[in-house]
Amino acid sequence: MPTETRKEVYKTMVRTSVMDDIFYLAQRQGRISFYMTCSGEEASVVASAAALNQSDEVFAQYREQGLFLWRGFGLDEVANQCCSTTKDPGKGRQMPVHYGSKELHVHTISSPLGTQLPHAVGAAYHMKLKEEKRIAACYFGEGASSEGDFHAALNFASTLQCPVLFLCRNNGYAISTPTEEQYHGDGVLSRGQGYGIDALRVDGNDAIAVYAAVSDARSKCLSTQSPVLLELVTYRSGHHSTSDDSTRYRDPDELQSVGHQLSAIDRFRAYLYDRKLWTDQEDREFRDHVRAECLHALEAAERERKPPVTGMMSDVYETVPKHLHEQQYAALHQMGVDDL
Ligand SMILES: Cc1ncc(C[n+]2csc(CCOP(=O)(O)OP(=O)(O)O)c2C)c(N)n1
Ligand SMILES: [Mg+2]
C-alpha cells in the first residue's frame, strides 16, 4: 500500500468509526429510526475499497459504509438518507443505511440477504461480454453465504467465468448466530473452492494485508476473466444493529478479549505512529473535526423537509396496477390524507 494511501485509508477508517458513534447515538436519542455500525470491520471494508478501482461496480450488503465514504459519499448524503429527507434519492422509502450511488458505482443496499450476489455476477458477465476493463466487487457476510443466492451466484460466476470479486466479511456472527452454528466445514473459503473458484483467507483486521490481497485478486479477476473469493476474517465488535442487544448471546469477556485485542483501527494507528506517518495530536484533531462535520450534517438533515407521503408507492410501476392503487388510496385515507 503506497505511503499516502496508508494515511488516507486510516483516516477513512476513523471517519467511519466516528460517524458510526454519532449516528448510533442519534438513533438512541430517537433522531433516526435505525442504524448499523461497522465497528471492528473498518479495515476489511475501507482497505478493500481502496484497492478497487473507482469504476468497479460494487454490490454491498449493509455494513460497508466505509466504502461509500472512501468513494466520496458525503456525510450530508449519509444524514439525509438516515433522516429520510427530500434530499434522499430513495425519497425516504428505505430504512436508514440503505445507501446507493449511481455516480460512485455502488448499487443500492437491499434488506433481503444475498440478493446482491447474483446481481454482481450478472454485472460481471456483462463486463466480460463488453470487454470492459473493470470488475464487479461483491460484499457479503458469512451469514449471507448460507443463502441459496450465494450458491447460485458462485456457480454462475464459475461456469461463466465472470470477473467478479467476492468479498466475504466473516465477522463471527449473523445477528445472534455464531460461526460455529453457521458452517461445519472450513469457513466460507472452502465453499468457493467447492465451486472451482480461487479463494484466499485473509486477516481482515490488518489493513495492509487486506489491501494487498484485494489488489492481487482484482488483477487476477481482470487478467484471467474469472472470479476470486476472499474471506476477510474480522470481528463484529458492535451489536448487529440498533434493534439488537448482543449481551443476550455474547459473553462480554469475548468482546473485551477478542474485540479489543483485534481492533483494526488501533493496530493500524500503532503502525502509522511507529513509522512517524501520523501523530497523537493529528489523531485528536482529526477526530474532533469529523465529529463536528457529522453533527453539522445531522442537524442540517433534521431541518430538511420530509418527502410527501403520497409518493410512498411511486417509481415502481410506470402505470400503477389497479389493486395497488386501491391499497394506496385506502392506506392514505386511513392516515387522513384524502387529497390525492
Ligand atoms: C433473506 C433474509 N433472511 C434473513 C434476514 C434477517 N437478517 C438480517 S441481517 C442477518 C444476519 C446476516 O449476517 P451476516 O451475513 O454474517 O452479516 P453481518 O450482519 O454479520 O454483517 C439476518 C439473518 C434478511 N434480512 N434476509
Ligand atoms: Mg456476520
mmCIF file of C-alpha atoms and ligand atoms in Angstrom:
data_model
loop_
_atom_site.group_PDB
_atom_site.id
_atom_site.type_symbol
_atom_site.label_atom_id
_atom_site.label_comp_id
_atom_site.label_asym_id
_atom_site.label_seq_id
_atom_site.Cartn_x
_atom_site.Cartn_y
_atom_site.Cartn_z
ATOM 1 C CA MET A 1 0.000 0.000 0.000
ATOM 2 C CA PRO A 2 1.579 3.319 -1.016
ATOM 3 C CA THR A 3 2.503 5.570 1.923
ATOM 4 C CA GLU A 4 -0.026 8.297 1.098
ATOM 5 C CA THR A 5 -2.767 5.696 0.703
ATOM 6 C CA ARG A 6 -1.971 4.355 4.185
ATOM 7 C CA LYS A 7 -2.816 7.659 5.774
ATOM 8 C CA GLU A 8 -5.960 8.091 3.695
ATOM 9 C CA VAL A 9 -7.141 4.560 4.486
ATOM 10 C CA TYR A 10 -6.559 5.126 8.201
ATOM 11 C CA LYS A 11 -8.384 8.468 8.102
ATOM 12 C CA THR A 12 -11.391 6.921 6.346
ATOM 13 C CA MET A 13 -11.429 4.091 8.901
ATOM 14 C CA VAL A 14 -11.525 6.666 11.697
ATOM 15 C CA ARG A 15 -14.107 8.757 9.845
ATOM 16 C CA THR A 16 -16.319 5.671 9.542
ATOM 17 C CA SER A 17 -15.932 4.891 13.218
ATOM 18 C CA VAL A 18 -16.642 8.444 14.431
ATOM 19 C CA MET A 19 -19.636 8.680 12.097
ATOM 20 C CA ASP A 20 -20.930 5.341 13.421
ATOM 21 C CA ASP A 21 -20.671 6.518 17.037
ATOM 22 C CA ILE A 22 -22.650 9.660 16.294
ATOM 23 C CA PHE A 23 -25.377 8.035 14.208
ATOM 24 C CA TYR A 24 -25.698 5.156 16.669
ATOM 25 C CA LEU A 25 -26.286 7.655 19.477
ATOM 26 C CA ALA A 26 -28.656 9.657 17.259
ATOM 27 C CA GLN A 27 -30.812 6.529 16.988
ATOM 28 C CA ARG A 28 -30.704 6.107 20.775
ATOM 29 C CA GLN A 29 -31.884 9.713 21.090
ATOM 30 C CA GLY A 30 -34.833 8.980 18.764
ATOM 31 C CA ARG A 31 -33.494 11.219 15.997
ATOM 32 C CA ILE A 32 -33.292 8.401 13.425
ATOM 33 C CA SER A 33 -35.205 5.117 13.398
ATOM 34 C CA PHE A 34 -32.411 2.600 12.890
ATOM 35 C CA TYR A 35 -28.652 2.288 12.427
ATOM 36 C CA MET A 36 -25.931 -0.334 11.848
ATOM 37 C CA THR A 37 -22.292 0.224 12.760
ATOM 38 C CA CYS A 38 -19.219 -1.240 11.075
ATOM 39 C CA SER A 39 -17.303 -1.355 14.399
ATOM 40 C CA GLY A 40 -14.315 -3.670 14.248
ATOM 41 C CA GLU A 41 -14.602 -4.207 10.490
ATOM 42 C CA GLU A 42 -13.192 -0.888 9.293
ATOM 43 C CA ALA A 43 -10.018 -2.398 7.807
ATOM 44 C CA SER A 44 -11.906 -5.092 5.876
ATOM 45 C CA VAL A 45 -14.191 -2.512 4.329
ATOM 46 C CA VAL A 46 -12.004 0.561 3.803
ATOM 47 C CA ALA A 47 -8.716 -1.100 2.806
ATOM 48 C CA SER A 48 -10.569 -3.324 0.323
ATOM 49 C CA ALA A 49 -12.372 -0.282 -1.097
ATOM 50 C CA ALA A 50 -9.008 1.453 -1.534
ATOM 51 C CA ALA A 51 -7.627 -1.476 -3.547
ATOM 52 C CA LEU A 52 -10.529 -1.434 -6.008
ATOM 53 C CA ASN A 53 -10.764 0.885 -8.958
ATOM 54 C CA GLN A 54 -13.290 3.702 -8.546
ATOM 55 C CA SER A 55 -15.129 2.491 -11.677
ATOM 56 C CA ASP A 56 -15.504 -1.099 -10.429
ATOM 57 C CA GLU A 57 -19.170 -1.822 -9.840
ATOM 58 C CA VAL A 58 -19.853 -2.510 -6.151
ATOM 59 C CA PHE A 59 -22.658 -4.628 -4.685
ATOM 60 C CA ALA A 60 -22.605 -4.326 -0.907
ATOM 61 C CA GLN A 61 -24.594 -5.839 1.980
ATOM 62 C CA TYR A 62 -25.275 -3.041 4.519
ATOM 63 C CA ARG A 63 -22.211 -2.722 6.775
ATOM 64 C CA GLU A 64 -19.916 -1.216 4.138
ATOM 65 C CA GLN A 65 -20.450 2.495 4.832
ATOM 66 C CA GLY A 66 -16.652 2.905 4.912
ATOM 67 C CA LEU A 67 -16.588 2.047 1.203
ATOM 68 C CA PHE A 68 -19.150 4.745 0.470
ATOM 69 C CA LEU A 69 -17.018 7.266 2.391
ATOM 70 C CA TRP A 70 -13.866 6.115 0.599
ATOM 71 C CA ARG A 71 -15.532 6.706 -2.773
ATOM 72 C CA GLY A 72 -16.587 10.225 -1.785
ATOM 73 C CA PHE A 73 -20.123 9.765 -0.433
ATOM 74 C CA GLY A 74 -20.725 12.818 1.746
ATOM 75 C CA LEU A 75 -21.715 12.896 5.406
ATOM 76 C CA ASP A 76 -24.637 15.087 4.292
ATOM 77 C CA GLU A 77 -25.756 12.251 1.992
ATOM 78 C CA VAL A 78 -25.495 9.793 4.885
ATOM 79 C CA ALA A 79 -27.509 12.109 7.123
ATOM 80 C CA ASN A 80 -30.193 12.813 4.507
ATOM 81 C CA GLN A 81 -30.677 9.107 3.844
ATOM 82 C CA CYS A 82 -30.788 8.238 7.554
ATOM 83 C CA CYS A 83 -33.201 11.097 8.277
ATOM 84 C CA SER A 84 -35.379 10.265 5.206
ATOM 85 C CA THR A 85 -35.427 13.785 3.813
ATOM 86 C CA THR A 86 -36.394 15.124 0.374
ATOM 87 C CA LYS A 87 -32.643 15.096 -0.390
ATOM 88 C CA ASP A 88 -32.549 11.300 -0.054
ATOM 89 C CA PRO A 89 -32.522 9.881 -3.620
ATOM 90 C CA GLY A 90 -34.651 6.989 -2.280
ATOM 91 C CA LYS A 91 -37.268 9.557 -1.177
ATOM 92 C CA GLY A 92 -37.367 8.189 2.353
ATOM 93 C CA ARG A 93 -38.823 4.846 1.315
ATOM 94 C CA GLN A 94 -35.949 2.777 2.650
ATOM 95 C CA MET A 95 -34.650 2.090 6.135
ATOM 96 C CA PRO A 96 -31.568 4.070 7.236
ATOM 97 C CA VAL A 97 -28.155 2.789 5.975
ATOM 98 C CA HIS A 98 -29.654 1.671 2.632
ATOM 99 C CA TYR A 99 -27.431 4.000 0.620
ATOM 100 C CA GLY A 100 -26.731 3.836 -3.087
ATOM 101 C CA SER A 101 -24.944 5.991 -5.644
ATOM 102 C CA LYS A 102 -25.002 5.684 -9.401
ATOM 103 C CA GLU A 103 -22.144 8.208 -9.772
ATOM 104 C CA LEU A 104 -19.964 6.268 -7.337
ATOM 105 C CA HIS A 105 -20.849 2.886 -8.920
ATOM 106 C CA VAL A 106 -22.300 1.476 -5.715
ATOM 107 C CA HIS A 107 -25.632 -0.294 -6.103
ATOM 108 C CA THR A 108 -28.333 0.469 -3.567
ATOM 109 C CA ILE A 109 -28.346 -1.716 -0.458
ATOM 110 C CA SER A 110 -31.263 -4.117 -0.190
ATOM 111 C CA SER A 111 -32.522 -5.657 3.071
ATOM 112 C CA PRO A 112 -33.124 -9.247 1.918
ATOM 113 C CA LEU A 113 -29.835 -11.074 2.416
ATOM 114 C CA GLY A 114 -27.863 -12.336 -0.548
ATOM 115 C CA THR A 115 -29.768 -10.655 -3.368
ATOM 116 C CA GLN A 116 -26.694 -8.614 -4.342
ATOM 117 C CA LEU A 117 -24.665 -11.748 -5.173
ATOM 118 C CA PRO A 118 -26.404 -12.877 -8.401
ATOM 119 C CA HIS A 119 -26.716 -9.199 -9.387
ATOM 120 C CA ALA A 120 -22.937 -8.796 -9.103
ATOM 121 C CA VAL A 121 -22.321 -11.869 -11.233
ATOM 122 C CA GLY A 122 -24.748 -10.587 -13.874
ATOM 123 C CA ALA A 123 -22.922 -7.251 -13.960
ATOM 124 C CA ALA A 124 -19.550 -9.008 -14.217
ATOM 125 C CA TYR A 125 -20.820 -11.187 -17.073
ATOM 126 C CA HIS A 126 -21.921 -8.035 -18.882
ATOM 127 C CA MET A 127 -18.449 -6.520 -18.379
ATOM 128 C CA LYS A 128 -16.862 -9.656 -19.785
ATOM 129 C CA LEU A 129 -19.080 -9.665 -22.874
ATOM 130 C CA LYS A 130 -18.388 -5.958 -23.430
ATOM 131 C CA GLU A 131 -14.650 -6.469 -22.809
ATOM 132 C CA GLU A 132 -14.635 -3.730 -20.192
ATOM 133 C CA LYS A 133 -11.516 -3.217 -18.104
ATOM 134 C CA ARG A 134 -13.262 -3.329 -14.747
ATOM 135 C CA ILE A 135 -14.731 -5.843 -12.333
ATOM 136 C CA ALA A 136 -17.738 -6.303 -10.077
ATOM 137 C CA ALA A 137 -16.963 -6.421 -6.357
ATOM 138 C CA CYS A 138 -19.490 -8.095 -4.114
ATOM 139 C CA TYR A 139 -19.507 -7.796 -0.310
ATOM 140 C CA PHE A 140 -21.486 -10.083 1.985
ATOM 141 C CA GLY A 141 -21.379 -11.560 5.476
ATOM 142 C CA GLU A 142 -20.627 -15.168 6.379
ATOM 143 C CA GLY A 143 -24.305 -15.481 7.354
ATOM 144 C CA ALA A 144 -25.403 -14.467 3.855
ATOM 145 C CA SER A 145 -23.164 -17.214 2.457
ATOM 146 C CA SER A 146 -25.751 -19.729 3.685
ATOM 147 C CA GLU A 147 -28.391 -18.227 1.384
ATOM 148 C CA GLY A 148 -29.354 -20.002 -1.848
ATOM 149 C CA ASP A 149 -28.476 -16.841 -3.800
ATOM 150 C CA PHE A 150 -24.847 -17.186 -2.684
ATOM 151 C CA HIS A 151 -24.587 -20.685 -4.167
ATOM 152 C CA ALA A 152 -26.391 -19.754 -7.378
ATOM 153 C CA ALA A 153 -24.097 -16.748 -7.760
ATOM 154 C CA LEU A 154 -20.880 -18.705 -7.214
ATOM 155 C CA ASN A 155 -21.871 -21.428 -9.626
ATOM 156 C CA PHE A 156 -22.795 -18.937 -12.351
ATOM 157 C CA ALA A 157 -19.596 -16.963 -11.736
ATOM 158 C CA SER A 158 -17.545 -20.125 -12.016
ATOM 159 C CA THR A 159 -19.234 -21.747 -15.012
ATOM 160 C CA LEU A 160 -19.463 -18.477 -16.956
ATOM 161 C CA GLN A 161 -16.016 -17.338 -15.738
ATOM 162 C CA CYS A 162 -17.008 -13.812 -14.716
ATOM 163 C CA PRO A 163 -14.622 -11.115 -13.417
ATOM 164 C CA VAL A 164 -16.285 -10.826 -10.011
ATOM 165 C CA LEU A 165 -14.520 -10.467 -6.689
ATOM 166 C CA PHE A 166 -16.470 -11.986 -3.789
ATOM 167 C CA LEU A 167 -15.535 -10.291 -0.528
ATOM 168 C CA CYS A 168 -16.870 -12.131 2.494
ATOM 169 C CA ARG A 169 -16.700 -10.224 5.784
ATOM 170 C CA ASN A 170 -16.557 -13.104 8.222
ATOM 171 C CA ASN A 171 -17.216 -11.177 11.432
ATOM 172 C CA GLY A 172 -18.088 -14.130 13.646
ATOM 173 C CA TYR A 173 -21.826 -13.554 13.876
ATOM 174 C CA ALA A 174 -25.012 -13.404 11.838
ATOM 175 C CA ILE A 175 -27.078 -11.416 14.351
ATOM 176 C CA SER A 176 -27.045 -13.953 17.253
ATOM 177 C CA THR A 177 -25.803 -16.966 15.255
ATOM 178 C CA PRO A 178 -22.081 -17.585 15.838
ATOM 179 C CA THR A 179 -19.989 -19.085 13.056
ATOM 180 C CA GLU A 180 -19.874 -22.494 14.826
ATOM 181 C CA GLU A 181 -23.582 -22.748 14.038
ATOM 182 C CA GLN A 182 -23.217 -21.325 10.526
ATOM 183 C CA TYR A 183 -20.968 -23.987 8.987
ATOM 184 C CA HIS A 184 -19.199 -27.180 9.936
ATOM 185 C CA GLY A 185 -16.587 -27.107 7.141
ATOM 186 C CA ASP A 186 -13.595 -24.838 6.565
ATOM 187 C CA GLY A 187 -15.380 -21.495 6.704
ATOM 188 C CA VAL A 188 -16.574 -19.676 3.607
ATOM 189 C CA LEU A 189 -13.267 -20.221 1.798
ATOM 190 C CA SER A 190 -13.997 -23.908 1.157
ATOM 191 C CA ARG A 191 -17.359 -23.015 -0.370
ATOM 192 C CA GLY A 192 -15.534 -21.006 -3.036
ATOM 193 C CA GLN A 193 -13.096 -23.860 -3.641
ATOM 194 C CA GLY A 194 -16.033 -26.255 -3.948
ATOM 195 C CA TYR A 195 -17.260 -24.218 -6.896
ATOM 196 C CA GLY A 196 -13.839 -24.176 -8.533
ATOM 197 C CA ILE A 197 -13.153 -20.577 -7.551
ATOM 198 C CA ASP A 198 -9.747 -19.374 -6.363
ATOM 199 C CA ALA A 199 -10.134 -18.468 -2.716
ATOM 200 C CA LEU A 200 -7.928 -16.970 -0.047
ATOM 201 C CA ARG A 201 -8.422 -16.296 3.675
ATOM 202 C CA VAL A 202 -7.062 -13.001 4.927
ATOM 203 C CA ASP A 203 -6.640 -11.294 8.308
ATOM 204 C CA GLY A 204 -9.450 -8.800 7.823
ATOM 205 C CA ASN A 205 -8.236 -6.619 10.692
ATOM 206 C CA ASP A 206 -4.885 -5.980 9.041
ATOM 207 C CA ALA A 207 -5.462 -3.078 6.636
ATOM 208 C CA ILE A 208 -2.216 -3.687 4.749
ATOM 209 C CA ALA A 209 -2.918 -7.400 4.270
ATOM 210 C CA VAL A 210 -6.457 -6.668 3.076
ATOM 211 C CA TYR A 211 -5.191 -4.083 0.592
ATOM 212 C CA ALA A 212 -2.545 -6.461 -0.794
ATOM 213 C CA ALA A 213 -4.965 -9.387 -1.114
ATOM 214 C CA VAL A 214 -7.663 -7.312 -2.814
ATOM 215 C CA SER A 215 -5.164 -5.692 -5.239
ATOM 216 C CA ASP A 216 -3.881 -9.121 -6.292
ATOM 217 C CA ALA A 217 -7.340 -10.630 -6.512
ATOM 218 C CA ARG A 218 -8.616 -7.720 -8.579
ATOM 219 C CA SER A 219 -5.709 -8.064 -11.042
ATOM 220 C CA LYS A 220 -6.399 -11.758 -11.289
ATOM 221 C CA CYS A 221 -10.139 -11.242 -11.942
ATOM 222 C CA LEU A 222 -9.275 -8.830 -14.742
ATOM 223 C CA SER A 223 -6.389 -10.670 -16.368
ATOM 224 C CA THR A 224 -7.952 -14.137 -16.279
ATOM 225 C CA GLN A 225 -11.587 -13.009 -16.537
ATOM 226 C CA SER A 226 -12.526 -15.269 -13.683
ATOM 227 C CA PRO A 227 -13.955 -14.990 -10.161
ATOM 228 C CA VAL A 228 -11.947 -14.858 -6.918
ATOM 229 C CA LEU A 229 -13.265 -15.219 -3.372
ATOM 230 C CA LEU A 230 -11.624 -13.599 -0.349
ATOM 231 C CA GLU A 231 -12.678 -14.458 3.180
ATOM 232 C CA LEU A 232 -11.791 -11.480 5.358
ATOM 233 C CA VAL A 233 -11.693 -12.734 8.925
ATOM 234 C CA THR A 234 -12.733 -9.951 11.246
ATOM 235 C CA TYR A 235 -14.890 -9.345 14.329
ATOM 236 C CA ARG A 236 -18.173 -7.510 14.772
ATOM 237 C CA SER A 237 -17.411 -5.555 17.922
ATOM 238 C CA GLY A 238 -20.759 -3.747 17.956
ATOM 239 C CA HIS A 239 -24.313 -5.011 18.216
ATOM 240 C CA HIS A 240 -25.826 -6.337 14.981
ATOM 241 C CA SER A 241 -27.941 -3.176 14.689
ATOM 242 C CA THR A 242 -29.774 -0.757 16.950
ATOM 243 C CA SER A 243 -32.556 -3.399 17.146
ATOM 244 C CA ASP A 244 -30.165 -5.889 18.743
ATOM 245 C CA ASP A 245 -28.662 -6.397 22.216
ATOM 246 C CA SER A 246 -25.647 -8.675 21.794
ATOM 247 C CA THR A 247 -25.179 -9.063 25.568
ATOM 248 C CA ARG A 248 -28.072 -11.556 25.335
ATOM 249 C CA TYR A 249 -25.957 -14.026 23.381
ATOM 250 C CA ARG A 250 -22.312 -12.885 23.550
ATOM 251 C CA ASP A 251 -20.088 -13.143 26.577
ATOM 252 C CA PRO A 252 -18.833 -9.615 27.445
ATOM 253 C CA ASP A 253 -15.408 -11.175 28.137
ATOM 254 C CA GLU A 254 -15.233 -12.231 24.487
ATOM 255 C CA LEU A 255 -15.838 -8.658 23.389
ATOM 256 C CA GLN A 256 -13.128 -7.430 25.747
ATOM 257 C CA SER A 257 -10.560 -10.036 24.793
ATOM 258 C CA VAL A 258 -11.178 -10.694 21.095
ATOM 259 C CA GLY A 259 -12.753 -7.384 20.086
ATOM 260 C CA HIS A 260 -10.230 -5.067 21.665
ATOM 261 C CA GLN A 261 -7.209 -7.225 21.021
ATOM 262 C CA LEU A 262 -8.024 -7.320 17.312
ATOM 263 C CA SER A 263 -9.121 -3.693 16.863
ATOM 264 C CA ALA A 264 -8.202 -2.842 13.281
ATOM 265 C CA ILE A 265 -8.043 0.879 13.973
ATOM 266 C CA ASP A 266 -5.743 0.520 16.993
ATOM 267 C CA ARG A 267 -3.436 -1.790 15.066
ATOM 268 C CA PHE A 268 -3.155 0.463 12.045
ATOM 269 C CA ARG A 269 -2.685 3.577 14.190
ATOM 270 C CA ALA A 270 0.166 1.888 16.088
ATOM 271 C CA TYR A 271 1.760 1.055 12.740
ATOM 272 C CA LEU A 272 1.466 4.642 11.487
ATOM 273 C CA TYR A 273 2.788 6.079 14.774
ATOM 274 C CA ASP A 274 5.706 3.695 14.653
ATOM 275 C CA ARG A 275 6.657 4.907 11.170
ATOM 276 C CA LYS A 276 6.078 8.566 12.098
ATOM 277 C CA LEU A 277 3.312 8.873 9.494
ATOM 278 C CA TRP A 278 0.732 10.098 11.998
ATOM 279 C CA THR A 279 0.836 11.678 15.444
ATOM 280 C CA ASP A 280 -1.329 11.657 18.532
ATOM 281 C CA GLN A 281 -2.160 15.312 18.052
ATOM 282 C CA GLU A 282 -3.179 14.773 14.416
ATOM 283 C CA ASP A 283 -5.356 11.908 15.570
ATOM 284 C CA ARG A 284 -7.172 14.012 18.182
ATOM 285 C CA GLU A 285 -7.648 16.952 15.829
ATOM 286 C CA PHE A 286 -8.906 14.750 13.016
ATOM 287 C CA ARG A 287 -11.451 13.033 15.266
ATOM 288 C CA ASP A 288 -12.726 16.399 16.559
ATOM 289 C CA HIS A 289 -13.017 17.684 13.012
ATOM 290 C CA VAL A 290 -15.007 14.641 11.805
ATOM 291 C CA ARG A 291 -17.229 14.781 14.879
ATOM 292 C CA ALA A 292 -18.114 18.401 14.167
ATOM 293 C CA GLU A 293 -18.700 17.610 10.490
ATOM 294 C CA CYS A 294 -21.073 14.736 11.400
ATOM 295 C CA LEU A 295 -23.049 16.751 13.923
ATOM 296 C CA HIS A 296 -23.402 19.566 11.434
ATOM 297 C CA ALA A 297 -24.622 17.157 8.715
ATOM 298 C CA LEU A 298 -27.092 15.530 11.093
ATOM 299 C CA GLU A 299 -28.502 18.840 12.344
ATOM 300 C CA ALA A 300 -28.856 20.142 8.774
ATOM 301 C CA ALA A 301 -30.670 16.952 7.675
ATOM 302 C CA GLU A 302 -33.022 17.222 10.640
ATOM 303 C CA ARG A 303 -34.101 20.635 9.383
ATOM 304 C CA GLU A 304 -34.858 19.319 5.856
ATOM 305 C CA ARG A 305 -38.410 18.594 4.748
ATOM 306 C CA LYS A 306 -39.683 15.005 4.543
ATOM 307 C CA PRO A 307 -40.860 13.612 1.179
ATOM 308 C CA PRO A 308 -44.667 13.705 0.749
ATOM 309 C CA VAL A 309 -46.389 10.552 1.942
ATOM 310 C CA THR A 310 -48.368 10.457 -1.332
ATOM 311 C CA GLY A 311 -45.143 9.386 -3.083
ATOM 312 C CA MET A 312 -44.850 6.303 -0.887
ATOM 313 C CA MET A 313 -45.659 3.813 -3.671
ATOM 314 C CA SER A 314 -44.451 5.659 -6.761
ATOM 315 C CA ASP A 315 -41.465 4.884 -9.034
ATOM 316 C CA VAL A 316 -42.041 1.126 -9.140
ATOM 317 C CA TYR A 317 -44.593 0.761 -11.936
ATOM 318 C CA GLU A 318 -44.996 3.077 -14.905
ATOM 319 C CA THR A 319 -48.734 2.553 -14.560
ATOM 320 C CA VAL A 320 -49.755 1.631 -11.029
ATOM 321 C CA PRO A 321 -51.879 -1.580 -11.134
ATOM 322 C CA LYS A 322 -55.490 -1.152 -10.017
ATOM 323 C CA HIS A 323 -55.173 -3.260 -6.842
ATOM 324 C CA LEU A 324 -52.137 -1.249 -5.658
ATOM 325 C CA HIS A 325 -53.865 1.993 -6.445
ATOM 326 C CA GLU A 326 -56.777 0.893 -4.275
ATOM 327 C CA GLN A 327 -54.444 -0.166 -1.456
ATOM 328 C CA GLN A 328 -52.603 3.110 -1.647
ATOM 329 C CA TYR A 329 -55.852 5.075 -1.584
ATOM 330 C CA ALA A 330 -57.117 3.096 1.443
ATOM 331 C CA ALA A 331 -53.797 3.476 3.331
ATOM 332 C CA LEU A 332 -53.569 7.189 2.732
ATOM 333 C CA HIS A 333 -57.247 7.636 3.616
ATOM 334 C CA GLN A 334 -56.542 5.892 6.926
ATOM 335 C CA MET A 335 -53.706 8.370 7.544
ATOM 336 C CA GLY A 336 -56.115 11.217 6.926
ATOM 337 C CA VAL A 337 -54.608 12.130 3.517
ATOM 338 C CA ASP A 338 -57.621 12.455 1.200
ATOM 339 C CA ASP A 339 -56.283 14.979 -1.247
ATOM 340 C CA LEU A 340 -54.891 12.608 -3.859
HETATM 341 C C1 LIG B 1 -33.355 -13.410 3.291
HETATM 342 C C2 LIG B 1 -33.143 -12.835 4.652
HETATM 343 N N1 LIG B 1 -33.183 -13.652 5.741
HETATM 344 C C3 LIG B 1 -32.994 -13.134 6.976
HETATM 345 C C4 LIG B 1 -32.791 -11.796 7.148
HETATM 346 C C5 LIG B 1 -32.581 -11.230 8.546
HETATM 347 N N2 LIG B 1 -31.194 -10.862 8.727
HETATM 348 C C6 LIG B 1 -30.742 -9.605 8.529
HETATM 349 S S1 LIG B 1 -29.122 -9.452 8.782
HETATM 350 C C7 LIG B 1 -28.946 -11.077 9.190
HETATM 351 C C8 LIG B 1 -27.607 -11.643 9.560
HETATM 352 C C9 LIG B 1 -26.616 -11.588 8.446
HETATM 353 O O1 LIG B 1 -25.343 -11.938 8.919
HETATM 354 P P1 LIG B 1 -24.064 -11.783 8.047
HETATM 355 O O2 LIG B 1 -24.365 -12.103 6.623
HETATM 356 O O3 LIG B 1 -22.991 -12.556 8.699
HETATM 357 O O4 LIG B 1 -23.750 -10.210 8.075
HETATM 358 P P2 LIG B 1 -23.344 -9.290 9.318
HETATM 359 O O5 LIG B 1 -24.630 -8.741 9.879
HETATM 360 O O6 LIG B 1 -22.614 -10.134 10.289
HETATM 361 O O7 LIG B 1 -22.521 -8.189 8.757
HETATM 362 C C10 LIG B 1 -30.188 -11.723 9.139
HETATM 363 C C11 LIG B 1 -30.401 -13.151 9.451
HETATM 364 C C12 LIG B 1 -32.764 -10.969 5.975
HETATM 365 N N3 LIG B 1 -32.536 -9.665 6.050
HETATM 366 N N4 LIG B 1 -32.943 -11.522 4.759
HETATM 367 MG MG MG B 2 -21.524 -11.919 10.001
#
